[in-house]
């Protein structure tokens, strides 16, 4: 069901900025396996997948830190992060898939009413290289003018720096743009940059959208397409 808290005119939207994990792709299992591989490597007990899932969304360094229990030894955290990234690099597409309906939704949204195709980009807190490799590997690259990750800028979402860069690169104004994501981080990123916001409830952190409600809330990629139809 589509829930509208603040209505915008889809005909005026020229740019959509998408989160990646939990919005376009279900990468949960590969992230869980990679974190537990890191924990096993350092002689620590594996964590339940549902717990690791709650740690996702603020970038790889924070994911690793949370999984380790926030240790004070920074050298150890960096060593663990390096292992996690190396393992994930090799296993990032073992189980990761595009959510059902995403391909069709992106194709539909790209066609605007006035005949000018809408621009689309990805802004993730996942490191940029695996983000781009996953997007390309799953056949989504054709939809996006740009893909930025958590290490593309000095700050991560919800800081609006990456969003501002995308507005500048595409020549779009904030009021002509929408941020789409599955967590409060994405909603706050959009708000901080003056964008409209759409939340998706099928992702990793739907509970966080209750605390930070977006302008529009949808339960499936197909409903997201309906918003722009």
mmCIF file of C-alpha atoms in Angstrom:
data_model
loop_
_atom_site.group_PDB
_atom_site.id
_atom_site.type_symbol
_atom_site.label_atom_id
_atom_site.label_comp_id
_atom_site.label_asym_id
_atom_site.label_seq_id
_atom_site.Cartn_x
_atom_site.Cartn_y
_atom_site.Cartn_z
ATOM 1 C CA UNK A 1 0.000 0.000 0.000
ATOM 2 C CA UNK A 2 1.274 3.483 -0.897
ATOM 3 C CA UNK A 3 1.158 5.899 2.053
ATOM 4 C CA UNK A 4 1.584 9.596 1.307
ATOM 5 C CA UNK A 5 2.565 11.995 4.082
ATOM 6 C CA UNK A 6 3.663 14.861 1.821
ATOM 7 C CA UNK A 7 2.647 14.806 -1.824
ATOM 8 C CA UNK A 8 4.889 15.806 -4.739
ATOM 9 C CA UNK A 9 4.134 16.037 -8.430
ATOM 10 C CA UNK A 10 5.982 13.150 -10.163
ATOM 11 C CA UNK A 11 5.983 15.109 -13.423
ATOM 12 C CA UNK A 12 8.421 17.607 -11.874
ATOM 13 C CA UNK A 13 10.962 14.958 -10.779
ATOM 14 C CA UNK A 14 14.117 14.868 -12.912
ATOM 15 C CA UNK A 15 16.508 12.934 -10.639
ATOM 16 C CA UNK A 16 16.129 9.889 -8.406
ATOM 17 C CA UNK A 17 18.940 8.914 -6.021
ATOM 18 C CA UNK A 18 18.726 5.322 -4.781
ATOM 19 C CA UNK A 19 20.227 3.584 -1.809
ATOM 20 C CA UNK A 20 21.647 0.174 -2.791
ATOM 21 C CA UNK A 21 21.443 -2.503 -0.065
ATOM 22 C CA UNK A 22 17.864 -3.138 0.993
ATOM 23 C CA UNK A 23 16.471 -0.864 -1.726
ATOM 24 C CA UNK A 24 17.626 -2.214 -5.088
ATOM 25 C CA UNK A 25 19.337 -5.430 -3.994
ATOM 26 C CA UNK A 26 19.031 -8.067 -1.272
ATOM 27 C CA UNK A 27 22.653 -8.453 -0.218
ATOM 28 C CA UNK A 28 21.936 -9.521 3.334
ATOM 29 C CA UNK A 29 23.170 -13.116 3.160
ATOM 30 C CA UNK A 30 26.534 -12.261 1.602
ATOM 31 C CA UNK A 31 27.110 -9.548 4.210
ATOM 32 C CA UNK A 32 26.206 -11.967 7.004
ATOM 33 C CA UNK A 33 28.522 -14.675 5.636
ATOM 34 C CA UNK A 34 31.369 -12.186 5.198
ATOM 35 C CA UNK A 35 31.050 -10.830 8.739
ATOM 36 C CA UNK A 36 30.967 -14.326 10.214
ATOM 37 C CA UNK A 37 33.965 -15.354 8.090
ATOM 38 C CA UNK A 38 35.818 -12.396 9.577
ATOM 39 C CA UNK A 39 34.783 -13.378 13.118
ATOM 40 C CA UNK A 40 35.840 -17.007 12.577
ATOM 41 C CA UNK A 41 39.191 -15.862 11.176
ATOM 42 C CA UNK A 42 39.919 -13.999 14.398
ATOM 43 C CA UNK A 43 38.709 -16.830 16.646
ATOM 44 C CA UNK A 44 35.396 -15.258 17.585
ATOM 45 C CA UNK A 45 31.947 -16.811 17.647
ATOM 46 C CA UNK A 46 29.617 -16.291 14.719
ATOM 47 C CA UNK A 47 26.663 -13.958 15.189
ATOM 48 C CA UNK A 48 23.025 -14.611 14.248
ATOM 49 C CA UNK A 49 22.157 -13.295 10.809
ATOM 50 C CA UNK A 50 19.229 -11.252 12.097
ATOM 51 C CA UNK A 51 21.573 -9.421 14.488
ATOM 52 C CA UNK A 52 24.166 -8.685 11.788
ATOM 53 C CA UNK A 53 21.365 -7.336 9.581
ATOM 54 C CA UNK A 54 20.653 -4.649 12.187
ATOM 55 C CA UNK A 55 24.284 -3.517 11.935
ATOM 56 C CA UNK A 56 24.079 -2.794 8.183
ATOM 57 C CA UNK A 57 23.553 0.690 6.753
ATOM 58 C CA UNK A 58 26.303 2.924 8.109
ATOM 59 C CA UNK A 59 29.190 1.625 6.010
ATOM 60 C CA UNK A 60 31.662 -1.243 6.276
ATOM 61 C CA UNK A 61 33.808 0.229 9.090
ATOM 62 C CA UNK A 62 30.795 0.619 11.370
ATOM 63 C CA UNK A 63 29.443 -2.806 10.405
ATOM 64 C CA UNK A 64 32.726 -4.460 11.386
ATOM 65 C CA UNK A 65 33.038 -2.405 14.568
ATOM 66 C CA UNK A 66 29.539 -3.362 15.694
ATOM 67 C CA UNK A 67 30.116 -7.039 14.909
ATOM 68 C CA UNK A 68 33.280 -6.977 17.035
ATOM 69 C CA UNK A 69 31.484 -5.359 19.964
ATOM 70 C CA UNK A 70 33.060 -1.904 19.529
ATOM 71 C CA UNK A 71 36.610 -2.753 20.697
ATOM 72 C CA UNK A 72 39.020 -0.034 21.752
ATOM 73 C CA UNK A 73 41.949 -1.541 19.813
ATOM 74 C CA UNK A 74 41.844 0.498 16.584
ATOM 75 C CA UNK A 75 44.621 -1.517 14.948
ATOM 76 C CA UNK A 76 42.572 -4.672 15.439
ATOM 77 C CA UNK A 77 39.462 -3.012 14.011
ATOM 78 C CA UNK A 78 41.395 -1.967 10.904
ATOM 79 C CA UNK A 79 42.870 -5.463 10.505
ATOM 80 C CA UNK A 80 39.390 -6.983 10.820
ATOM 81 C CA UNK A 81 37.982 -4.446 8.368
ATOM 82 C CA UNK A 82 40.663 -5.317 5.815
ATOM 83 C CA UNK A 83 39.863 -9.024 6.143
ATOM 84 C CA UNK A 84 36.131 -8.418 5.845
ATOM 85 C CA UNK A 85 36.536 -6.263 2.721
ATOM 86 C CA UNK A 86 38.856 -8.775 1.056
ATOM 87 C CA UNK A 87 36.458 -11.640 1.790
ATOM 88 C CA UNK A 88 33.396 -9.674 0.714
ATOM 89 C CA UNK A 89 35.123 -8.618 -2.502
ATOM 90 C CA UNK A 90 35.338 -12.297 -3.489
ATOM 91 C CA UNK A 91 31.872 -13.303 -2.285
ATOM 92 C CA UNK A 92 29.727 -10.209 -2.902
ATOM 93 C CA UNK A 93 27.639 -11.896 -5.597
ATOM 94 C CA UNK A 94 27.347 -15.415 -4.134
ATOM 95 C CA UNK A 95 23.751 -14.893 -3.002
ATOM 96 C CA UNK A 96 23.023 -11.219 -3.683
ATOM 97 C CA UNK A 97 20.104 -10.614 -6.026
ATOM 98 C CA UNK A 98 18.009 -7.796 -7.401
ATOM 99 C CA UNK A 99 14.650 -7.503 -5.656
ATOM 100 C CA UNK A 100 11.750 -8.770 -7.746
ATOM 101 C CA UNK A 101 10.323 -5.984 -9.868
ATOM 102 C CA UNK A 102 13.280 -3.594 -9.553
ATOM 103 C CA UNK A 103 14.437 -3.916 -13.170
ATOM 104 C CA UNK A 104 10.941 -3.191 -14.490
ATOM 105 C CA UNK A 105 10.446 -0.376 -12.000
ATOM 106 C CA UNK A 106 13.670 1.387 -12.974
ATOM 107 C CA UNK A 107 12.775 1.116 -16.652
ATOM 108 C CA UNK A 108 9.312 2.522 -15.952
ATOM 109 C CA UNK A 109 10.496 5.390 -13.748
ATOM 110 C CA UNK A 110 13.146 6.421 -16.253
ATOM 111 C CA UNK A 111 10.402 7.308 -18.764
ATOM 112 C CA UNK A 112 9.055 10.709 -17.702
ATOM 113 C CA UNK A 113 5.765 12.128 -18.920
ATOM 114 C CA UNK A 114 7.353 14.921 -20.949
ATOM 115 C CA UNK A 115 9.501 12.564 -23.011
ATOM 116 C CA UNK A 116 12.782 13.526 -21.325
ATOM 117 C CA UNK A 117 14.239 10.516 -19.482
ATOM 118 C CA UNK A 118 14.716 10.972 -15.768
ATOM 119 C CA UNK A 119 18.248 10.733 -14.412
ATOM 120 C CA UNK A 120 19.067 8.128 -11.774
ATOM 121 C CA UNK A 121 22.030 7.535 -9.477
ATOM 122 C CA UNK A 122 23.097 5.318 -6.578
ATOM 123 C CA UNK A 123 24.366 6.715 -3.277
ATOM 124 C CA UNK A 124 25.364 3.938 -0.876
ATOM 125 C CA UNK A 125 27.302 3.740 2.363
ATOM 126 C CA UNK A 126 28.877 0.517 1.049
ATOM 127 C CA UNK A 127 32.418 1.106 -0.344
ATOM 128 C CA UNK A 128 32.266 2.367 -3.910
ATOM 129 C CA UNK A 129 34.172 -0.413 -5.690
ATOM 130 C CA UNK A 130 31.963 -3.317 -4.548
ATOM 131 C CA UNK A 131 28.912 -1.085 -5.027
ATOM 132 C CA UNK A 132 29.787 -0.498 -8.678
ATOM 133 C CA UNK A 133 30.799 -4.119 -9.238
ATOM 134 C CA UNK A 134 27.501 -5.379 -7.810
ATOM 135 C CA UNK A 135 25.420 -2.928 -9.841
ATOM 136 C CA UNK A 136 27.216 -3.978 -13.027
ATOM 137 C CA UNK A 137 27.239 -7.662 -12.135
ATOM 138 C CA UNK A 138 23.480 -7.712 -11.598
ATOM 139 C CA UNK A 139 22.729 -5.858 -14.830
ATOM 140 C CA UNK A 140 21.611 -2.567 -13.299
ATOM 141 C CA UNK A 141 24.442 -0.369 -14.585
ATOM 142 C CA UNK A 142 22.496 0.803 -17.648
ATOM 143 C CA UNK A 143 20.063 2.697 -15.444
ATOM 144 C CA UNK A 144 22.479 4.890 -13.507
ATOM 145 C CA UNK A 145 24.417 7.970 -14.518
ATOM 146 C CA UNK A 146 26.605 7.714 -11.407
ATOM 147 C CA UNK A 147 27.308 5.362 -8.487
ATOM 148 C CA UNK A 148 28.904 6.666 -5.307
ATOM 149 C CA UNK A 149 29.811 4.710 -2.169
ATOM 150 C CA UNK A 150 30.609 5.314 1.450
ATOM 151 C CA UNK A 151 34.258 6.097 0.725
ATOM 152 C CA UNK A 152 33.593 8.402 -2.241
ATOM 153 C CA UNK A 153 33.418 11.459 0.046
ATOM 154 C CA UNK A 154 34.834 12.516 3.414
ATOM 155 C CA UNK A 155 31.406 11.926 4.985
ATOM 156 C CA UNK A 156 28.685 9.285 4.609
ATOM 157 C CA UNK A 157 24.894 9.430 4.608
ATOM 158 C CA UNK A 158 22.998 11.060 6.281
ATOM 159 C CA UNK A 159 25.431 13.881 5.527
ATOM 160 C CA UNK A 160 24.155 15.434 2.272
ATOM 161 C CA UNK A 161 27.576 15.905 0.645
ATOM 162 C CA UNK A 162 27.119 13.047 -1.838
ATOM 163 C CA UNK A 163 23.638 14.248 -2.677
ATOM 164 C CA UNK A 164 24.881 17.768 -3.331
ATOM 165 C CA UNK A 165 27.544 16.355 -5.655
ATOM 166 C CA UNK A 166 24.921 14.431 -7.633
ATOM 167 C CA UNK A 167 22.701 17.504 -7.940
ATOM 168 C CA UNK A 168 25.688 19.460 -9.236
ATOM 169 C CA UNK A 169 26.702 16.755 -11.717
ATOM 170 C CA UNK A 170 23.199 16.278 -13.119
ATOM 171 C CA UNK A 171 22.206 19.943 -13.133
ATOM 172 C CA UNK A 172 19.050 19.174 -11.165
ATOM 173 C CA UNK A 173 17.559 21.221 -8.329
ATOM 174 C CA UNK A 174 16.751 19.719 -4.946
ATOM 175 C CA UNK A 175 13.016 20.268 -5.419
ATOM 176 C CA UNK A 176 13.208 18.248 -8.661
ATOM 177 C CA UNK A 177 14.866 15.279 -6.951
ATOM 178 C CA UNK A 178 13.947 12.313 -4.780
ATOM 179 C CA UNK A 179 15.955 10.133 -2.392
ATOM 180 C CA UNK A 180 14.766 6.493 -2.257
ATOM 181 C CA UNK A 181 15.880 4.150 0.506
ATOM 182 C CA UNK A 182 14.977 1.586 3.152
ATOM 183 C CA UNK A 183 16.216 3.334 6.290
ATOM 184 C CA UNK A 184 16.084 6.522 8.320
ATOM 185 C CA UNK A 185 19.622 7.236 7.071
ATOM 186 C CA UNK A 186 18.256 7.652 3.556
ATOM 187 C CA UNK A 187 15.303 9.768 4.633
ATOM 188 C CA UNK A 188 17.585 12.043 6.658
ATOM 189 C CA UNK A 189 19.995 12.314 3.724
ATOM 190 C CA UNK A 190 17.171 13.490 1.507
ATOM 191 C CA UNK A 191 15.853 15.906 4.104
ATOM 192 C CA UNK A 192 19.298 17.334 4.786
ATOM 193 C CA UNK A 193 19.680 18.111 1.071
ATOM 194 C CA UNK A 194 16.135 19.430 0.595
ATOM 195 C CA UNK A 195 15.005 16.469 -1.544
ATOM 196 C CA UNK A 196 11.709 14.636 -1.523
ATOM 197 C CA UNK A 197 11.956 11.216 0.143
ATOM 198 C CA UNK A 198 10.518 7.771 -0.535
ATOM 199 C CA UNK A 199 10.914 4.892 1.908
ATOM 200 C CA UNK A 200 10.634 1.198 1.002
ATOM 201 C CA UNK A 201 9.456 -1.258 3.659
ATOM 202 C CA UNK A 202 10.823 -4.449 2.034
ATOM 203 C CA UNK A 203 14.463 -3.675 2.897
ATOM 204 C CA UNK A 204 16.779 -4.127 5.873
ATOM 205 C CA UNK A 205 15.582 -1.407 8.240
ATOM 206 C CA UNK A 206 11.841 -0.709 7.834
ATOM 207 C CA UNK A 207 11.521 -0.161 11.599
ATOM 208 C CA UNK A 208 13.696 2.947 11.312
ATOM 209 C CA UNK A 209 11.196 4.516 8.881
ATOM 210 C CA UNK A 210 8.637 4.633 11.687
ATOM 211 C CA UNK A 211 10.871 7.034 13.606
ATOM 212 C CA UNK A 212 11.838 9.050 10.522
ATOM 213 C CA UNK A 213 8.865 8.894 8.166
ATOM 214 C CA UNK A 214 9.509 9.689 4.487
ATOM 215 C CA UNK A 215 7.216 11.770 2.293
ATOM 216 C CA UNK A 216 5.987 8.579 0.593
ATOM 217 C CA UNK A 217 6.141 4.988 1.854
ATOM 218 C CA UNK A 218 5.828 1.933 -0.424
ATOM 219 C CA UNK A 219 5.816 -1.811 0.213
ATOM 220 C CA UNK A 220 7.237 -3.054 -3.107
ATOM 221 C CA UNK A 221 9.212 -1.941 -6.173
ATOM 222 C CA UNK A 222 5.991 -2.119 -8.187
ATOM 223 C CA UNK A 223 4.359 0.411 -5.856
ATOM 224 C CA UNK A 224 7.386 2.632 -6.350
ATOM 225 C CA UNK A 225 6.718 2.539 -10.078
ATOM 226 C CA UNK A 226 3.073 3.449 -9.403
ATOM 227 C CA UNK A 227 4.158 6.634 -7.618
ATOM 228 C CA UNK A 228 5.656 7.884 -10.900
ATOM 229 C CA UNK A 229 3.037 6.526 -13.286
#
